[in-house]
Short mmCIF file of C-alpha atoms in Angstrom, two decimals:
data_model
loop_
_atom_site.label_atom_id
_atom_site.label_comp_id
_atom_site.label_asym_id
_atom_site.label_seq_id
_atom_site.Cartn_x
_atom_site.Cartn_y
_atom_site.Cartn_z
CA MET A 9 2.39 -80.10 2.95
CA LYS A 10 0.74 -78.98 0.02
CA GLU A 11 0.11 -75.37 -0.96
CA CYS A 12 -3.52 -74.31 -0.50
CA ASN A 13 -5.51 -75.24 -3.62
CA GLN A 14 -8.40 -73.13 -2.77
CA CYS A 15 -10.75 -75.88 -2.08
CA GLY A 16 -12.96 -73.51 0.14
CA LYS A 17 -13.51 -76.19 2.73
CA CYS A 18 -12.22 -73.97 5.64
CA CYS A 19 -14.52 -70.95 4.47
CA ILE A 20 -17.68 -73.15 3.86
CA HIS A 21 -16.95 -75.06 7.23
CA TYR A 22 -16.31 -71.90 9.31
CA SER A 23 -18.44 -69.29 7.89
CA ASN A 24 -21.61 -70.65 9.36
CA GLY A 25 -21.53 -69.03 12.61
CA GLY A 26 -17.90 -70.10 13.32
CA LEU A 27 -16.15 -66.98 12.80
CA SER A 28 -15.86 -63.75 15.00
CA ALA A 29 -14.26 -60.30 14.16
CA THR A 30 -12.92 -57.88 16.75
CA GLN A 31 -14.53 -54.76 17.61
CA ALA A 32 -11.37 -53.05 15.95
CA GLU A 33 -12.02 -54.77 12.91
CA ILE A 34 -15.85 -54.18 12.76
CA ASP A 35 -15.19 -50.46 13.61
CA TRP A 36 -12.80 -50.34 10.61
CA TRP A 37 -15.41 -51.96 8.52
CA GLU A 38 -18.04 -49.51 9.44
CA ALA A 39 -15.61 -46.41 8.49
CA SER A 40 -14.05 -47.85 5.49
CA ARG A 41 -15.65 -50.75 4.26
CA PRO A 42 -19.60 -50.43 4.39
CA ASP A 43 -19.91 -53.19 2.00
CA ILE A 44 -18.55 -55.56 4.55
CA PHE A 45 -20.17 -53.84 7.58
CA ARG A 46 -23.58 -54.27 6.11
CA TYR A 47 -23.17 -57.95 7.06
CA VAL A 48 -22.48 -57.13 10.71
CA ARG A 49 -25.38 -56.96 13.50
CA ASN A 50 -24.79 -56.53 17.25
CA GLY A 51 -21.00 -57.66 17.09
CA GLU A 52 -21.89 -60.78 14.93
CA ILE A 53 -20.57 -61.42 11.53
CA TRP A 54 -22.12 -62.73 8.22
CA VAL A 55 -25.71 -61.59 9.10
CA ASP A 56 -28.35 -61.09 6.17
CA PRO A 57 -28.65 -57.37 5.84
CA SER A 58 -32.37 -57.70 5.22
CA SER A 59 -33.57 -60.21 7.64
CA GLY A 60 -30.94 -59.83 10.28
CA GLU A 61 -30.57 -63.66 10.30
CA PRO A 62 -27.28 -65.52 10.28
CA LEU A 63 -26.04 -66.55 6.80
CA THR A 64 -25.00 -70.11 6.23
CA ARG A 65 -22.17 -68.93 4.17
CA CYS A 66 -19.64 -66.11 4.15
CA PRO A 67 -21.13 -63.67 1.48
CA PHE A 68 -17.48 -62.75 0.34
CA LEU A 69 -16.62 -66.45 -0.68
CA GLU A 70 -17.04 -66.83 -4.53
CA LEU A 71 -16.49 -69.58 -6.83
CA GLU A 72 -13.87 -68.81 -8.97
CA PRO A 73 -15.13 -68.46 -12.61
CA SER A 74 -13.40 -71.06 -14.92
CA SER A 75 -14.07 -72.29 -18.42
CA THR A 76 -15.02 -75.66 -16.98
CA ASN A 77 -17.09 -74.61 -14.19
CA SER A 78 -20.93 -74.09 -14.91
CA SER A 79 -22.83 -72.44 -12.23
CA ALA A 80 -24.75 -75.54 -11.56
CA THR A 81 -22.08 -77.92 -11.40
CA HIS A 82 -19.32 -78.11 -8.72
CA SER A 83 -16.27 -80.28 -9.05
CA SER A 84 -13.62 -81.42 -6.49
CA GLN A 85 -11.42 -79.07 -8.68
CA ASP A 86 -13.32 -76.02 -7.93
CA LYS A 87 -11.53 -73.09 -6.51
CA TYR A 88 -12.75 -70.36 -4.32
CA ILE A 89 -11.84 -66.93 -3.82
CA CYS A 90 -12.39 -64.36 -1.08
CA SER A 91 -13.63 -61.14 -2.32
CA ILE A 92 -12.55 -59.34 0.92
CA TYR A 93 -9.17 -61.34 1.34
CA HIS A 94 -7.21 -58.16 2.35
CA ASP A 95 -9.85 -57.21 4.73
CA ARG A 96 -11.10 -60.39 6.16
CA PRO A 97 -11.16 -60.86 9.74
CA ASP A 98 -8.21 -62.30 11.74
CA ASP A 99 -10.18 -65.57 12.43
CA CYS A 100 -9.85 -66.14 8.51
CA ARG A 101 -6.39 -64.46 8.35
CA HIS A 102 -4.82 -67.00 11.17
CA TYR A 103 -6.39 -70.30 9.90
CA PRO A 104 -5.02 -73.06 10.02
CA THR A 105 -3.19 -72.86 13.42
CA HIS A 106 -2.71 -76.56 14.20
CA ILE A 107 -2.42 -79.65 12.15
CA ASP A 108 -5.34 -81.32 14.39
CA GLU A 109 -7.26 -78.42 13.12
CA MET A 110 -6.42 -79.18 9.40
CA VAL A 111 -7.39 -82.88 9.82
CA ARG A 112 -10.71 -82.11 11.35
CA ASP A 113 -11.64 -79.80 8.71
CA SER A 114 -10.44 -82.37 5.97
CA CYS A 115 -7.97 -79.51 4.59
CA GLU A 116 -6.37 -80.57 1.32
CA MET A 117 -3.10 -79.19 2.17
CA ILE A 118 -2.30 -82.19 4.49
CA GLU A 119 -0.47 -85.27 3.16
CA VAL A 120 0.05 -88.57 4.71
CA LYS A 121 3.67 -87.72 5.46
CA ASP A 122 2.29 -84.77 7.72
CA LEU A 123 0.20 -87.25 9.32
CA LEU A 124 3.13 -89.64 10.05
CA ASN A 125 5.25 -86.88 11.47
CA PRO A 126 2.85 -84.28 12.97
CA LYS A 127 5.82 -82.37 14.84
CA ALA A 128 7.51 -81.59 11.76
CA ALA A 129 4.18 -80.88 9.73
CA GLN A 130 3.45 -78.19 12.83
CA LYS A 131 6.71 -76.60 12.11
CA LYS A 132 6.20 -76.23 8.72
CA LEU A 133 2.66 -74.89 9.04
CA ASP A 134 4.16 -72.42 11.77
CA THR A 135 6.69 -71.36 9.16
CA LEU A 136 3.98 -71.02 6.11
CA MET A 137 1.43 -68.95 8.60
CA ALA A 138 4.50 -66.64 9.93
CA ASN A 139 5.13 -65.71 6.17
#
């Protein structure tokens, strides 16, 4: 299993209504991070503060600036950053949990050897996520 290369696939895939936050997280954002809380409405996260409509992408996922990236062009080597990384929801914090999930989401960490020995790959993933 490779290290995360910040491809953003998981964030892009799940930020379209596939994430949730606990009430404790929402309450903490309301008290301590109003910049995050403004994207919460009726317990749902990543809602447009102006329209109240669900966003199609996490508002905190940003393309990492690089000298080779232009704003109009994206490449397979683009890297993404989470601007609320330390205060992100537990749903984000605990991803990925299973090798099957990584395969389904086209996670770029997975390698052929992981597919050939999924039990060993799962053990390695469990160790990575525990740290």
